[in-house]
Amino acid sequence: MSRRNMSDIIEAYLKSFLQDAEHVEIKRSDIADQFDCVPSQINYVINTRFTQEHGYLVESKRGGGGYIRILKIQLTSDADEVASMLDLIGNQISYRNGVNIIETLIEREIITQREGRLILSVIEKSVLHAISNQDQAARAMLLKTFLHQLRYELTSQASNEDY
């Protein structure tokens, strides 16, 4: 039996609302009370599990009537999804953010788990550090190359389905 930590439980709880809705609005203090944790735990979950790399946007309003709104990014096609991920990478990317992008592609069934594991093996810190002292830049270049190829294949596939 595997034990899930509080962050995993809160993440699953919030994602359960997003299965049937495009967004969820919460009050940080209400969720913290419900799970008997500190509000900073809710911040941690939102800041690490609901990022753009994971396919979410977060809006917040501070103050007495404040809220946190988590929006699921809905793109029209897999190629659009890949294009939005390309925009996130820039000239450098951390290993953690690279993992987030690959996990999102797997979760959205754009790539298989096997493909994801293969990509992750190439962008791993130890591999990149052995070939370059600029591992974040090299990681960004490798991920962009992969995503450009994936986007090209998805676009070609979509245009072939139109005929």
PDB file of C-alpha atoms in Angstrom:
ATOM      1  CA  MET A   1       0.000   0.000   0.000  1.00  0.00           C
ATOM      2  CA  SER A   2       1.521   3.322  -1.013  1.00  0.00           C
ATOM      3  CA  ARG A   3       1.164   6.366   1.172  1.00  0.00           C
ATOM      4  CA  ARG A   4       0.330   9.609  -0.497  1.00  0.00           C
ATOM      5  CA  ASN A   5       1.592  12.798   1.036  1.00  0.00           C
ATOM      6  CA  MET A   6      -0.619  15.789   1.770  1.00  0.00           C
ATOM      7  CA  SER A   7       0.459  17.615  -1.407  1.00  0.00           C
ATOM      8  CA  ASP A   8      -0.610  14.645  -3.541  1.00  0.00           C
ATOM      9  CA  ILE A   9      -3.975  14.500  -1.779  1.00  0.00           C
ATOM     10  CA  ILE A  10      -4.631  18.227  -2.216  1.00  0.00           C
ATOM     11  CA  GLU A  11      -3.569  18.047  -5.870  1.00  0.00           C
ATOM     12  CA  ALA A  12      -5.927  15.117  -6.530  1.00  0.00           C
ATOM     13  CA  TYR A  13      -8.750  16.930  -4.748  1.00  0.00           C
ATOM     14  CA  LEU A  14      -8.347  20.060  -6.891  1.00  0.00           C
ATOM     15  CA  LYS A  15      -7.911  18.056 -10.095  1.00  0.00           C
ATOM     16  CA  SER A  16     -11.136  16.187  -9.362  1.00  0.00           C
ATOM     17  CA  PHE A  17     -13.012  19.468  -9.845  1.00  0.00           C
ATOM     18  CA  LEU A  18     -11.124  20.166 -13.063  1.00  0.00           C
ATOM     19  CA  GLN A  19     -12.164  16.880 -14.659  1.00  0.00           C
ATOM     20  CA  ASP A  20     -15.618  18.245 -15.421  1.00  0.00           C
ATOM     21  CA  ALA A  21     -14.945  21.987 -15.414  1.00  0.00           C
ATOM     22  CA  GLU A  22     -12.577  24.343 -17.169  1.00  0.00           C
ATOM     23  CA  HIS A  23     -11.684  26.090 -13.913  1.00  0.00           C
ATOM     24  CA  VAL A  24     -12.055  25.946 -10.163  1.00  0.00           C
ATOM     25  CA  GLU A  25     -12.150  28.844  -7.728  1.00  0.00           C
ATOM     26  CA  ILE A  26     -10.972  28.263  -4.196  1.00  0.00           C
ATOM     27  CA  LYS A  27     -10.195  30.144  -1.050  1.00  0.00           C
ATOM     28  CA  ARG A  28      -6.830  29.083   0.218  1.00  0.00           C
ATOM     29  CA  SER A  29      -7.922  29.217   3.850  1.00  0.00           C
ATOM     30  CA  ASP A  30     -11.007  27.049   3.189  1.00  0.00           C
ATOM     31  CA  ILE A  31      -8.924  24.315   1.557  1.00  0.00           C
ATOM     32  CA  ALA A  32      -6.326  24.545   4.334  1.00  0.00           C
ATOM     33  CA  ASP A  33      -9.083  24.157   6.947  1.00  0.00           C
ATOM     34  CA  GLN A  34     -10.574  21.207   5.086  1.00  0.00           C
ATOM     35  CA  PHE A  35      -7.243  19.370   5.007  1.00  0.00           C
ATOM     36  CA  ASP A  36      -6.088  20.627   8.395  1.00  0.00           C
ATOM     37  CA  CYS A  37      -2.897  22.094   7.008  1.00  0.00           C
ATOM     38  CA  VAL A  38      -1.294  25.520   6.808  1.00  0.00           C
ATOM     39  CA  PRO A  39      -2.287  27.812   3.909  1.00  0.00           C
ATOM     40  CA  SER A  40       1.309  27.801   2.665  1.00  0.00           C
ATOM     41  CA  GLN A  41       0.827  24.075   1.892  1.00  0.00           C
ATOM     42  CA  ILE A  42      -1.940  25.085  -0.535  1.00  0.00           C
ATOM     43  CA  ASN A  43       0.404  27.662  -2.083  1.00  0.00           C
ATOM     44  CA  TYR A  44       3.069  24.991  -2.494  1.00  0.00           C
ATOM     45  CA  VAL A  45       0.666  22.645  -4.277  1.00  0.00           C
ATOM     46  CA  ILE A  46      -0.593  25.372  -6.597  1.00  0.00           C
ATOM     47  CA  ASN A  47       2.883  26.730  -7.350  1.00  0.00           C
ATOM     48  CA  THR A  48       4.374  23.305  -8.111  1.00  0.00           C
ATOM     49  CA  ARG A  49       1.508  21.200  -9.477  1.00  0.00           C
ATOM     50  CA  PHE A  50      -0.616  23.713 -11.404  1.00  0.00           C
ATOM     51  CA  THR A  51       1.973  25.428 -13.595  1.00  0.00           C
ATOM     52  CA  GLN A  52       1.871  26.229 -17.299  1.00  0.00           C
ATOM     53  CA  GLU A  53       4.181  23.265 -17.884  1.00  0.00           C
ATOM     54  CA  HIS A  54       1.432  21.126 -16.370  1.00  0.00           C
ATOM     55  CA  GLY A  55      -1.230  22.752 -18.570  1.00  0.00           C
ATOM     56  CA  TYR A  56      -2.776  25.204 -16.093  1.00  0.00           C
ATOM     57  CA  LEU A  57      -3.046  28.943 -15.525  1.00  0.00           C
ATOM     58  CA  VAL A  58      -3.498  30.358 -12.052  1.00  0.00           C
ATOM     59  CA  GLU A  59      -5.138  33.685 -11.280  1.00  0.00           C
ATOM     60  CA  SER A  60      -5.534  35.150  -7.830  1.00  0.00           C
ATOM     61  CA  LYS A  61      -7.202  38.055  -6.133  1.00  0.00           C
ATOM     62  CA  ARG A  62      -5.972  39.075  -2.722  1.00  0.00           C
ATOM     63  CA  GLY A  63      -7.999  40.516   0.101  1.00  0.00           C
ATOM     64  CA  GLY A  64     -11.129  39.625   2.031  1.00  0.00           C
ATOM     65  CA  GLY A  65     -13.079  38.473  -1.027  1.00  0.00           C
ATOM     66  CA  GLY A  66      -9.967  36.992  -2.561  1.00  0.00           C
ATOM     67  CA  TYR A  67      -9.769  33.721  -4.411  1.00  0.00           C
ATOM     68  CA  ILE A  68      -7.438  31.524  -6.382  1.00  0.00           C
ATOM     69  CA  ARG A  69      -8.731  30.433  -9.781  1.00  0.00           C
ATOM     70  CA  ILE A  70      -7.085  27.468 -11.492  1.00  0.00           C
ATOM     71  CA  LEU A  71      -7.829  27.223 -15.202  1.00  0.00           C
ATOM     72  CA  LYS A  72      -7.179  24.155 -17.313  1.00  0.00           C
ATOM     73  CA  ILE A  73      -5.598  25.249 -20.586  1.00  0.00           C
ATOM     74  CA  GLN A  74      -7.705  23.881 -23.421  1.00  0.00           C
ATOM     75  CA  LEU A  75      -5.997  24.034 -26.787  1.00  0.00           C
ATOM     76  CA  THR A  76      -7.680  23.028 -29.994  1.00  0.00           C
ATOM     77  CA  SER A  77      -5.148  20.435 -31.070  1.00  0.00           C
ATOM     78  CA  ASP A  78      -2.156  18.438 -29.924  1.00  0.00           C
ATOM     79  CA  ALA A  79       0.011  20.548 -32.253  1.00  0.00           C
ATOM     80  CA  ASP A  80      -1.204  23.699 -30.462  1.00  0.00           C
ATOM     81  CA  GLU A  81      -0.412  22.060 -27.131  1.00  0.00           C
ATOM     82  CA  VAL A  82       3.131  21.316 -28.267  1.00  0.00           C
ATOM     83  CA  ALA A  83       3.503  24.871 -29.623  1.00  0.00           C
ATOM     84  CA  SER A  84       2.509  26.333 -26.261  1.00  0.00           C
ATOM     85  CA  MET A  85       5.105  24.136 -24.555  1.00  0.00           C
ATOM     86  CA  LEU A  86       7.748  25.323 -27.000  1.00  0.00           C
ATOM     87  CA  ASP A  87       6.950  28.898 -25.969  1.00  0.00           C
ATOM     88  CA  LEU A  88       7.588  27.997 -22.329  1.00  0.00           C
ATOM     89  CA  ILE A  89      11.090  26.668 -22.849  1.00  0.00           C
ATOM     90  CA  GLY A  90      13.099  29.713 -23.911  1.00  0.00           C
ATOM     91  CA  ASN A  91      16.892  29.408 -24.053  1.00  0.00           C
ATOM     92  CA  GLN A  92      17.195  27.447 -20.813  1.00  0.00           C
ATOM     93  CA  ILE A  93      15.056  25.074 -18.825  1.00  0.00           C
ATOM     94  CA  SER A  94      15.538  23.319 -15.522  1.00  0.00           C
ATOM     95  CA  TYR A  95      15.318  19.565 -15.271  1.00  0.00           C
ATOM     96  CA  ARG A  96      12.181  19.848 -13.093  1.00  0.00           C
ATOM     97  CA  ASN A  97      10.363  22.013 -15.661  1.00  0.00           C
ATOM     98  CA  GLY A  98      11.472  19.678 -18.447  1.00  0.00           C
ATOM     99  CA  VAL A  99      10.011  16.759 -16.498  1.00  0.00           C
ATOM    100  CA  ASN A 100       6.773  18.722 -16.019  1.00  0.00           C
ATOM    101  CA  ILE A 101       6.445  19.264 -19.761  1.00  0.00           C
ATOM    102  CA  ILE A 102       7.071  15.593 -20.558  1.00  0.00           C
ATOM    103  CA  GLU A 103       4.628  14.460 -17.839  1.00  0.00           C
ATOM    104  CA  THR A 104       1.961  16.765 -19.289  1.00  0.00           C
ATOM    105  CA  LEU A 105       2.511  15.357 -22.791  1.00  0.00           C
ATOM    106  CA  ILE A 106       2.117  11.835 -21.386  1.00  0.00           C
ATOM    107  CA  GLU A 107      -0.943  12.760 -19.300  1.00  0.00           C
ATOM    108  CA  ARG A 108      -2.628  14.308 -22.337  1.00  0.00           C
ATOM    109  CA  GLU A 109      -1.701  11.226 -24.396  1.00  0.00           C
ATOM    110  CA  ILE A 110       0.328  13.185 -26.933  1.00  0.00           C
ATOM    111  CA  ILE A 111       3.300  10.883 -26.323  1.00  0.00           C
ATOM    112  CA  THR A 112       3.520   7.454 -24.740  1.00  0.00           C
ATOM    113  CA  GLN A 113       5.097   6.691 -21.370  1.00  0.00           C
ATOM    114  CA  ARG A 114       7.904   4.902 -23.191  1.00  0.00           C
ATOM    115  CA  GLU A 115       8.609   7.954 -25.352  1.00  0.00           C
ATOM    116  CA  GLY A 116       8.548  10.130 -22.261  1.00  0.00           C
ATOM    117  CA  ARG A 117      11.056   7.921 -20.432  1.00  0.00           C
ATOM    118  CA  LEU A 118      13.358   8.008 -23.456  1.00  0.00           C
ATOM    119  CA  ILE A 119      13.260  11.802 -23.629  1.00  0.00           C
ATOM    120  CA  LEU A 120      13.815  12.129 -19.886  1.00  0.00           C
ATOM    121  CA  SER A 121      16.863   9.866 -20.115  1.00  0.00           C
ATOM    122  CA  VAL A 122      18.427  12.265 -22.625  1.00  0.00           C
ATOM    123  CA  ILE A 123      17.743  15.476 -20.673  1.00  0.00           C
ATOM    124  CA  GLU A 124      18.893  14.048 -17.332  1.00  0.00           C
ATOM    125  CA  LYS A 125      21.362  16.209 -15.394  1.00  0.00           C
ATOM    126  CA  SER A 126      24.171  13.662 -15.338  1.00  0.00           C
ATOM    127  CA  VAL A 127      23.994  13.069 -19.090  1.00  0.00           C
ATOM    128  CA  LEU A 128      23.956  16.749 -20.003  1.00  0.00           C
ATOM    129  CA  HIS A 129      26.637  17.692 -17.508  1.00  0.00           C
ATOM    130  CA  ALA A 130      28.941  15.075 -19.020  1.00  0.00           C
ATOM    131  CA  ILE A 131      28.695  16.692 -22.466  1.00  0.00           C
ATOM    132  CA  SER A 132      28.231  20.367 -21.618  1.00  0.00           C
ATOM    133  CA  ASN A 133      28.785  22.761 -18.747  1.00  0.00           C
ATOM    134  CA  GLN A 134      25.634  24.561 -19.906  1.00  0.00           C
ATOM    135  CA  ASP A 135      23.178  21.781 -19.084  1.00  0.00           C
ATOM    136  CA  GLN A 136      20.075  24.025 -18.866  1.00  0.00           C
ATOM    137  CA  ALA A 137      20.782  25.493 -22.308  1.00  0.00           C
ATOM    138  CA  ALA A 138      21.520  22.054 -23.763  1.00  0.00           C
ATOM    139  CA  ARG A 139      18.328  20.683 -22.173  1.00  0.00           C
ATOM    140  CA  ALA A 140      16.315  23.523 -23.718  1.00  0.00           C
ATOM    141  CA  MET A 141      17.839  22.848 -27.147  1.00  0.00           C
ATOM    142  CA  LEU A 142      17.131  19.115 -26.943  1.00  0.00           C
ATOM    143  CA  LEU A 143      13.542  19.600 -25.742  1.00  0.00           C
ATOM    144  CA  LYS A 144      12.861  22.217 -28.413  1.00  0.00           C
ATOM    145  CA  THR A 145      14.234  19.917 -31.116  1.00  0.00           C
ATOM    146  CA  PHE A 146      12.011  17.098 -29.889  1.00  0.00           C
ATOM    147  CA  LEU A 147       8.925  19.319 -29.615  1.00  0.00           C
ATOM    148  CA  HIS A 148       9.465  20.899 -33.057  1.00  0.00           C
ATOM    149  CA  GLN A 149       9.615  17.411 -34.590  1.00  0.00           C
ATOM    150  CA  LEU A 150       6.558  16.292 -32.627  1.00  0.00           C
ATOM    151  CA  ARG A 151       4.622  19.404 -33.682  1.00  0.00           C
ATOM    152  CA  TYR A 152       5.591  18.811 -37.325  1.00  0.00           C
ATOM    153  CA  GLU A 153       4.388  15.206 -37.148  1.00  0.00           C
ATOM    154  CA  LEU A 154       1.125  16.176 -35.430  1.00  0.00           C
ATOM    155  CA  THR A 155       0.469  18.905 -38.002  1.00  0.00           C
ATOM    156  CA  SER A 156       1.231  16.522 -40.880  1.00  0.00           C
ATOM    157  CA  GLN A 157      -0.989  13.873 -39.323  1.00  0.00           C
ATOM    158  CA  ALA A 158      -3.867  16.348 -38.938  1.00  0.00           C
ATOM    159  CA  SER A 159      -3.583  17.553 -42.535  1.00  0.00           C
ATOM    160  CA  ASN A 160      -3.569  13.938 -43.803  1.00  0.00           C
ATOM    161  CA  GLU A 161      -6.759  13.248 -41.813  1.00  0.00           C
ATOM    162  CA  ASP A 162      -8.452  16.166 -43.580  1.00  0.00           C
ATOM    163  CA  TYR A 163      -8.240  14.318 -46.908  1.00  0.00           C
TER     164      TYR A 163
END
